[in-house]
CSV table of C-alpha atoms in Angstrom, one decimal:
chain,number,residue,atom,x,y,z
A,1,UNK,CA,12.2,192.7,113.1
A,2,UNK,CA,14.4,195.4,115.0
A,3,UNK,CA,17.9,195.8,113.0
A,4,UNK,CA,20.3,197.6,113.3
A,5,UNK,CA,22.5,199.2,110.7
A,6,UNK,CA,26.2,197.5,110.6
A,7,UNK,CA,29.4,197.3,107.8
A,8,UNK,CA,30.0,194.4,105.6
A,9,UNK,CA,33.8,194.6,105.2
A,10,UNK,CA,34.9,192.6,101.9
A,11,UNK,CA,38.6,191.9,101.1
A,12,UNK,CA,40.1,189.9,98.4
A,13,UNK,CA,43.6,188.9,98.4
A,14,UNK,CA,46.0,186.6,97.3
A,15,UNK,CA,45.6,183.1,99.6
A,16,UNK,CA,49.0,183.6,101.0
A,17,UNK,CA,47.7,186.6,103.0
A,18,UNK,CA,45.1,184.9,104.6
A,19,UNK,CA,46.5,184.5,107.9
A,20,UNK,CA,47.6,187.5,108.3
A,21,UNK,CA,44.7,189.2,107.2
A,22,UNK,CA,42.7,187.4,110.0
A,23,UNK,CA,45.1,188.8,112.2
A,24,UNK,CA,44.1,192.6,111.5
A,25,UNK,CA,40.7,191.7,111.8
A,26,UNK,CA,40.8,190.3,115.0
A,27,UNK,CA,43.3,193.4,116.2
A,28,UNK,CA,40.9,195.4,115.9
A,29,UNK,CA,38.2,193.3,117.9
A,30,UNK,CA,36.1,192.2,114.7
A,31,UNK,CA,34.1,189.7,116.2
A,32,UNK,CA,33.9,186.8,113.2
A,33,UNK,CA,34.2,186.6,109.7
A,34,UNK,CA,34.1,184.2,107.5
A,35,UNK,CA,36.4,183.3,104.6
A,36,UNK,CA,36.5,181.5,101.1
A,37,UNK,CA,39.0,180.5,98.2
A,38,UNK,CA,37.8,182.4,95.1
A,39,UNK,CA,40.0,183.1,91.9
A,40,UNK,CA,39.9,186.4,90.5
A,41,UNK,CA,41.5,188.9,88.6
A,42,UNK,CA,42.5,192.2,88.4
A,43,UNK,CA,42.9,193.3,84.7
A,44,UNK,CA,45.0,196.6,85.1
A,45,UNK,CA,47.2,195.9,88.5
A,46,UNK,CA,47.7,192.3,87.8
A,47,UNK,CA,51.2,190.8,89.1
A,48,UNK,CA,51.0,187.4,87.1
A,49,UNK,CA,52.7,185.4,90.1
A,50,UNK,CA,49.5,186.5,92.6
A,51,UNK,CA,46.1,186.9,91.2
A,52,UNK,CA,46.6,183.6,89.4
A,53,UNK,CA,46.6,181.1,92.0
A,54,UNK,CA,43.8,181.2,94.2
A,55,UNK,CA,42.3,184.8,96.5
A,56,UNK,CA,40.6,184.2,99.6
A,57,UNK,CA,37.8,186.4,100.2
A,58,UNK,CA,37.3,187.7,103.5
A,59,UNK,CA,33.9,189.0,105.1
A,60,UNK,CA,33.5,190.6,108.4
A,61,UNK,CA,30.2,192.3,109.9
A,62,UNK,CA,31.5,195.7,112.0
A,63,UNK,CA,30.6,199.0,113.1
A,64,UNK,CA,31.8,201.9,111.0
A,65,UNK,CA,34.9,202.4,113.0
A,66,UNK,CA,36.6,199.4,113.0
A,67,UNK,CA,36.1,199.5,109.1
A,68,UNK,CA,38.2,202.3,108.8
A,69,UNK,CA,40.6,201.5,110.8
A,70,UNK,CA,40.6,198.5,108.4
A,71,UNK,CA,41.0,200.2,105.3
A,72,UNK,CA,43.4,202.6,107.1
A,73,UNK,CA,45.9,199.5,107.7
A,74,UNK,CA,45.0,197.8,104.3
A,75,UNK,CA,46.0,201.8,102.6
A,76,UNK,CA,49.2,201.7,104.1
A,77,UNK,CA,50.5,198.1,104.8
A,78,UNK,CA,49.0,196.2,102.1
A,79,UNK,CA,47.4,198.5,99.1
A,80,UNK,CA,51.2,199.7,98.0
A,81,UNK,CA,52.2,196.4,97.9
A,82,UNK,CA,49.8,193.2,97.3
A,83,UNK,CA,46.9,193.0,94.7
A,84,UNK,CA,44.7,193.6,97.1
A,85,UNK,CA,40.5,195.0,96.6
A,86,UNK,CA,38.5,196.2,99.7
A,87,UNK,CA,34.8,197.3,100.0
A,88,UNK,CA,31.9,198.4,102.2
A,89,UNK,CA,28.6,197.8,102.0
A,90,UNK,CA,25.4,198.3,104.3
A,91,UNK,CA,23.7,195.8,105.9
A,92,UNK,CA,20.9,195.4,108.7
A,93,UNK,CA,21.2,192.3,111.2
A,94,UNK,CA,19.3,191.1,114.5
A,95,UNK,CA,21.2,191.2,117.5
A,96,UNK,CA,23.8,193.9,116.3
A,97,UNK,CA,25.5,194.5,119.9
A,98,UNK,CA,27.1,190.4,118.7
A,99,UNK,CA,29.2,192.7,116.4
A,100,UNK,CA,30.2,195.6,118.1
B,1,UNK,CA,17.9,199.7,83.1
B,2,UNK,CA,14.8,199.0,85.1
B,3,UNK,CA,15.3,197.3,88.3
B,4,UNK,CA,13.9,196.3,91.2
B,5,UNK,CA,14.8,197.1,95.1
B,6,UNK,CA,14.8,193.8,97.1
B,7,UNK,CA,17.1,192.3,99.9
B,8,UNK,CA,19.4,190.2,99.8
B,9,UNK,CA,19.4,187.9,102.6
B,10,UNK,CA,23.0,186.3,104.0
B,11,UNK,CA,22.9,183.1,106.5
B,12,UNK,CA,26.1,181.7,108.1
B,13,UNK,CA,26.0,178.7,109.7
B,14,UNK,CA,27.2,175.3,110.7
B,15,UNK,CA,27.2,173.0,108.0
B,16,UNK,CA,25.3,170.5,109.2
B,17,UNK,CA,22.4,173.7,109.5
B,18,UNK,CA,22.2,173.8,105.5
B,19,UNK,CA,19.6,171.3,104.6
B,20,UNK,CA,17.0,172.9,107.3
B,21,UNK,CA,17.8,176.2,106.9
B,22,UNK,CA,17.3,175.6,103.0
B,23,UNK,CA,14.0,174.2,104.1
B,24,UNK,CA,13.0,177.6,106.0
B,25,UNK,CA,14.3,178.9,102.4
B,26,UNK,CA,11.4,177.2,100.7
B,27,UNK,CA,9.3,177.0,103.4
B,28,UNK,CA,8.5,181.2,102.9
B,29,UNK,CA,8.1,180.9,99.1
B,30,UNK,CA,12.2,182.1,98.5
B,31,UNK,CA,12.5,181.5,95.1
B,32,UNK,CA,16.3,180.6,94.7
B,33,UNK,CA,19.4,180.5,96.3
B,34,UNK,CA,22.9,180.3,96.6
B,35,UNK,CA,25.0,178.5,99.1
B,36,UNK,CA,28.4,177.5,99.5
B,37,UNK,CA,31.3,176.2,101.8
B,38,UNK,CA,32.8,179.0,103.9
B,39,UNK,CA,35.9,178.8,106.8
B,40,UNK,CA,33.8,180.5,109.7
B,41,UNK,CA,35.1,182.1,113.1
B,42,UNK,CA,32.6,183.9,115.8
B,43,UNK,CA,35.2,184.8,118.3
B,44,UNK,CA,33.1,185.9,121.2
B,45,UNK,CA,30.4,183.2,120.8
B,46,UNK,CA,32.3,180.4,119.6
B,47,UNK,CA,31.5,177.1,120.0
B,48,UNK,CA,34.6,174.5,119.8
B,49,UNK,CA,32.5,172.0,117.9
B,50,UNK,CA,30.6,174.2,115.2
B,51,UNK,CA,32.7,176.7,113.8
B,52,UNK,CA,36.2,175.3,114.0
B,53,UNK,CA,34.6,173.0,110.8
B,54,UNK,CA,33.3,174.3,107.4
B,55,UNK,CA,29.8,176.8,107.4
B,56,UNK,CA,27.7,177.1,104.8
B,57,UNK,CA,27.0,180.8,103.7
B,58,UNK,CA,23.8,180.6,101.9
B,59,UNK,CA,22.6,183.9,100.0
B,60,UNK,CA,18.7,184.7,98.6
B,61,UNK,CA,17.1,187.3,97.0
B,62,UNK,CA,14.1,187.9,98.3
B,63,UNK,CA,11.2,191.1,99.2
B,64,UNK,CA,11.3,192.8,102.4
B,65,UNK,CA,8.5,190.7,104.0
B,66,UNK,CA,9.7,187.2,103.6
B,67,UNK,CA,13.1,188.7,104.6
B,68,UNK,CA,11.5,189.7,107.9
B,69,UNK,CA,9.9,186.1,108.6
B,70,UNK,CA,12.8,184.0,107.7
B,71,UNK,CA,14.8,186.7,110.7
B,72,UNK,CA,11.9,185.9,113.1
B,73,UNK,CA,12.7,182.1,112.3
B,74,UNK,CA,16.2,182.5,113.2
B,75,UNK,CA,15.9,184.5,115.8
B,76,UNK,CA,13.6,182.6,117.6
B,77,UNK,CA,15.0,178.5,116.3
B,78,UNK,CA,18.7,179.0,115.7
B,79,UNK,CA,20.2,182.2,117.4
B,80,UNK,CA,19.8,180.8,120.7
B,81,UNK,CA,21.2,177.6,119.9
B,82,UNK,CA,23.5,177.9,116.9
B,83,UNK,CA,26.3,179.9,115.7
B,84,UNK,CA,24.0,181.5,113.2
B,85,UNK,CA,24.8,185.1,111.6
B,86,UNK,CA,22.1,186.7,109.6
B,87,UNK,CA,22.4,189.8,107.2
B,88,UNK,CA,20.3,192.3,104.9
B,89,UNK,CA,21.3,193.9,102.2
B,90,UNK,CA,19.6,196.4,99.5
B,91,UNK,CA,20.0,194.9,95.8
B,92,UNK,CA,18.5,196.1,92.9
B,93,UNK,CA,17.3,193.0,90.4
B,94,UNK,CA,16.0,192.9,86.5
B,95,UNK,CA,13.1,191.0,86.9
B,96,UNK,CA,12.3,191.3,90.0
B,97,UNK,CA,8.8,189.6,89.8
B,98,UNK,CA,10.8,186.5,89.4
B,99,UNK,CA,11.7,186.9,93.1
B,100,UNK,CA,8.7,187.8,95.1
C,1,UNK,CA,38.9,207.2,105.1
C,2,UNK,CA,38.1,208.8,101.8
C,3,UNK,CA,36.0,206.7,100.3
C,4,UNK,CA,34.1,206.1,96.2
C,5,UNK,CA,30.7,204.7,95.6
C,6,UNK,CA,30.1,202.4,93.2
C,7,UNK,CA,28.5,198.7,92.1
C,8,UNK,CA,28.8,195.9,93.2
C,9,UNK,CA,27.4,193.5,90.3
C,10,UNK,CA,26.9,189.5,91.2
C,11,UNK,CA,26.0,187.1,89.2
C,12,UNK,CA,25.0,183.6,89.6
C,13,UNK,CA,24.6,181.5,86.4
C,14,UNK,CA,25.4,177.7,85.4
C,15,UNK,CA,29.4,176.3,85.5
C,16,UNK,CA,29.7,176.7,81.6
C,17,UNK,CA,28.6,179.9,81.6
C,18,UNK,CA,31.7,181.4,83.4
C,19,UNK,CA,33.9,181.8,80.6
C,20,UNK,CA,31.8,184.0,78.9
C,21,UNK,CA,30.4,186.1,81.3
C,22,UNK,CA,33.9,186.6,82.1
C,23,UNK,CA,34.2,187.6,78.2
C,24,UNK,CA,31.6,190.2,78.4
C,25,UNK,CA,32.9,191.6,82.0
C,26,UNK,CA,36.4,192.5,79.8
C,27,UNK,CA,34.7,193.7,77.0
C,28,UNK,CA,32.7,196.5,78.9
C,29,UNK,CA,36.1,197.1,80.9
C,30,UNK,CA,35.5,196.0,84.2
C,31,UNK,CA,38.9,196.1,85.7
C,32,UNK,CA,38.7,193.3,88.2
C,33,UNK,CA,36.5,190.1,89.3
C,34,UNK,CA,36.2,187.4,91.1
C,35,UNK,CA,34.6,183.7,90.4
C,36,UNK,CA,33.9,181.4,93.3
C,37,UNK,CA,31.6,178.0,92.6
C,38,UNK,CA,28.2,177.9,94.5
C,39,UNK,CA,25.2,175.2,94.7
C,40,UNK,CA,21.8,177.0,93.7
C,41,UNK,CA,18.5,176.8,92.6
C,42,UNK,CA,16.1,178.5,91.5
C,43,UNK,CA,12.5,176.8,92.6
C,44,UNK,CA,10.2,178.5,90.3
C,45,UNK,CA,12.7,178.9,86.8
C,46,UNK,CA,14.7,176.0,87.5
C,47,UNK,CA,15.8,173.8,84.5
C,48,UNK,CA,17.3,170.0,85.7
C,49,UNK,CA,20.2,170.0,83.9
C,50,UNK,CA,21.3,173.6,84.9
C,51,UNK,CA,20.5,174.3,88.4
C,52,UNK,CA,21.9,170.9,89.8
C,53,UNK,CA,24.9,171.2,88.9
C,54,UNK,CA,27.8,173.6,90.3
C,55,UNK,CA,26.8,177.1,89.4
C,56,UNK,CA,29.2,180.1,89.4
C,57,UNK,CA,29.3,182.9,91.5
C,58,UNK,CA,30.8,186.2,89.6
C,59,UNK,CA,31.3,189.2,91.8
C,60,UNK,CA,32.9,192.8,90.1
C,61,UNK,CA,33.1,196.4,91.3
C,62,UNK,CA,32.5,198.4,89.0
C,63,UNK,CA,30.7,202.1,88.1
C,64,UNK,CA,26.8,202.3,87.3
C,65,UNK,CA,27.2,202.6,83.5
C,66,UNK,CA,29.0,199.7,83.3
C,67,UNK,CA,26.7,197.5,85.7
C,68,UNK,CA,24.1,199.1,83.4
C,69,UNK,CA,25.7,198.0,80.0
C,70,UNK,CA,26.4,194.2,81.6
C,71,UNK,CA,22.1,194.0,82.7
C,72,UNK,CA,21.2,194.6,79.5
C,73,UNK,CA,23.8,192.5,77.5
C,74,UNK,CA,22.7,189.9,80.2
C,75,UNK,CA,18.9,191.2,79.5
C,76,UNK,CA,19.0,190.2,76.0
C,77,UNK,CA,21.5,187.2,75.3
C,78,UNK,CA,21.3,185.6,78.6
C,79,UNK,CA,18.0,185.6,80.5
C,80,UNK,CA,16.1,184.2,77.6
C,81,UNK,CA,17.8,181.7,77.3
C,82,UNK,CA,19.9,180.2,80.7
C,83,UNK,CA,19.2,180.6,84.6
C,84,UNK,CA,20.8,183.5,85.6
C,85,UNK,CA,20.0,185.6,88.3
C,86,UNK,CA,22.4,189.3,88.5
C,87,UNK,CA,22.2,191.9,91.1
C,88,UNK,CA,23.5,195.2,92.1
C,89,UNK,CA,24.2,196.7,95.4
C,90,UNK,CA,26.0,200.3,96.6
C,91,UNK,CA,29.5,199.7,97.9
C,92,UNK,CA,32.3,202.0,99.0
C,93,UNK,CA,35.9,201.7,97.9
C,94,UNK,CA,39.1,203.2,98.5
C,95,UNK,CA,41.2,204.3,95.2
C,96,UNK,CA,38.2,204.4,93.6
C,97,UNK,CA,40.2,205.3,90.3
C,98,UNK,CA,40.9,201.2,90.1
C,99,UNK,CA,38.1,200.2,89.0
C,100,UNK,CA,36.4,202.6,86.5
């Protein structure tokens, strides 16, 4: 199969942010995601009132650019702020120009 | 620890896709999987009636060449049908003969 | 962005095990999780009254040493005994200093 090499962009956050979340992604043109409620917890920068209640967990496939710019805006608007974890990771899909 | 290099193979899709596309699963010789309920959104390629209700996100670890043939089976069944998204991923397993 | 490289560690094992595996994520220091509940099953190692029921997915970053001390506590106390499967992939994170 012919792949091409793409970013998996993860972000868990508290539920509240969901929305607005979804907004940055589609800002910067990510072309889907999908999200899901998860509960988690962050034993050292825990603020009781947010990573108790429910995270969503966000996944979008994207080029390498956009990613940054991601983690750029989550850096400066939402790391300070909100108990909120982001990572990348590599992954290979068919049709890649669906994502770019 | 020792460990094992396989992929790990993401599907998104419709909901209603779940009980075939675990059937492709088997079909290979896939030896487990996860799958759960996801909020989708493919914002180029949208369609109003699949994912505006809940996907299923469906995740197996599996060796390169079974990866290969389930993403000839998509491409070739779902893609040009169905809001489907496919990615690989490197993982490293214990056991990995468990898998293969 | 300036970006860290470490694990990310799933694992998928049966509802009742989540508490615990929870247990040994604190005890190694992992410094943030998160729990979400998935359907699985595992064709080959499947036992009936495990793999039907909700299983749990546990996702952590964390560094290789401590991916490597969870493997093997799930090496020697877990695989014998329960269906779990675990695997590690690369991922990049920003303020890496969070999570080791």
């Amino acid at each position: 199969m012919l792949t091409t090499r793409l970013c998996l962009l993860t972000i868990v956050a508290e539920g509240v942010l969901r929305d607005r979340l979804l907004g940055e992604l589609r800002a910067v043109g990510a072309s889907g995601f999908t999200a899901a409620e998860v509960q988690g917890e962050g034993s050292r920068q825990r603020r009781v009132s947010q990573f108790m209640g429910p995270n969503v967990k966000i996944e979008v496939v994207i080029g390498r650019d956009k990613a940054d710019r991601l983690l750029e805006i989550l850096s400066i608007d939402y790391f300070p702020q909100y108990a909120v974890i982001a990572y990348l990771s590599e992954v290979e899909v068919v049709r890649g120009e669906k994502y770019v």
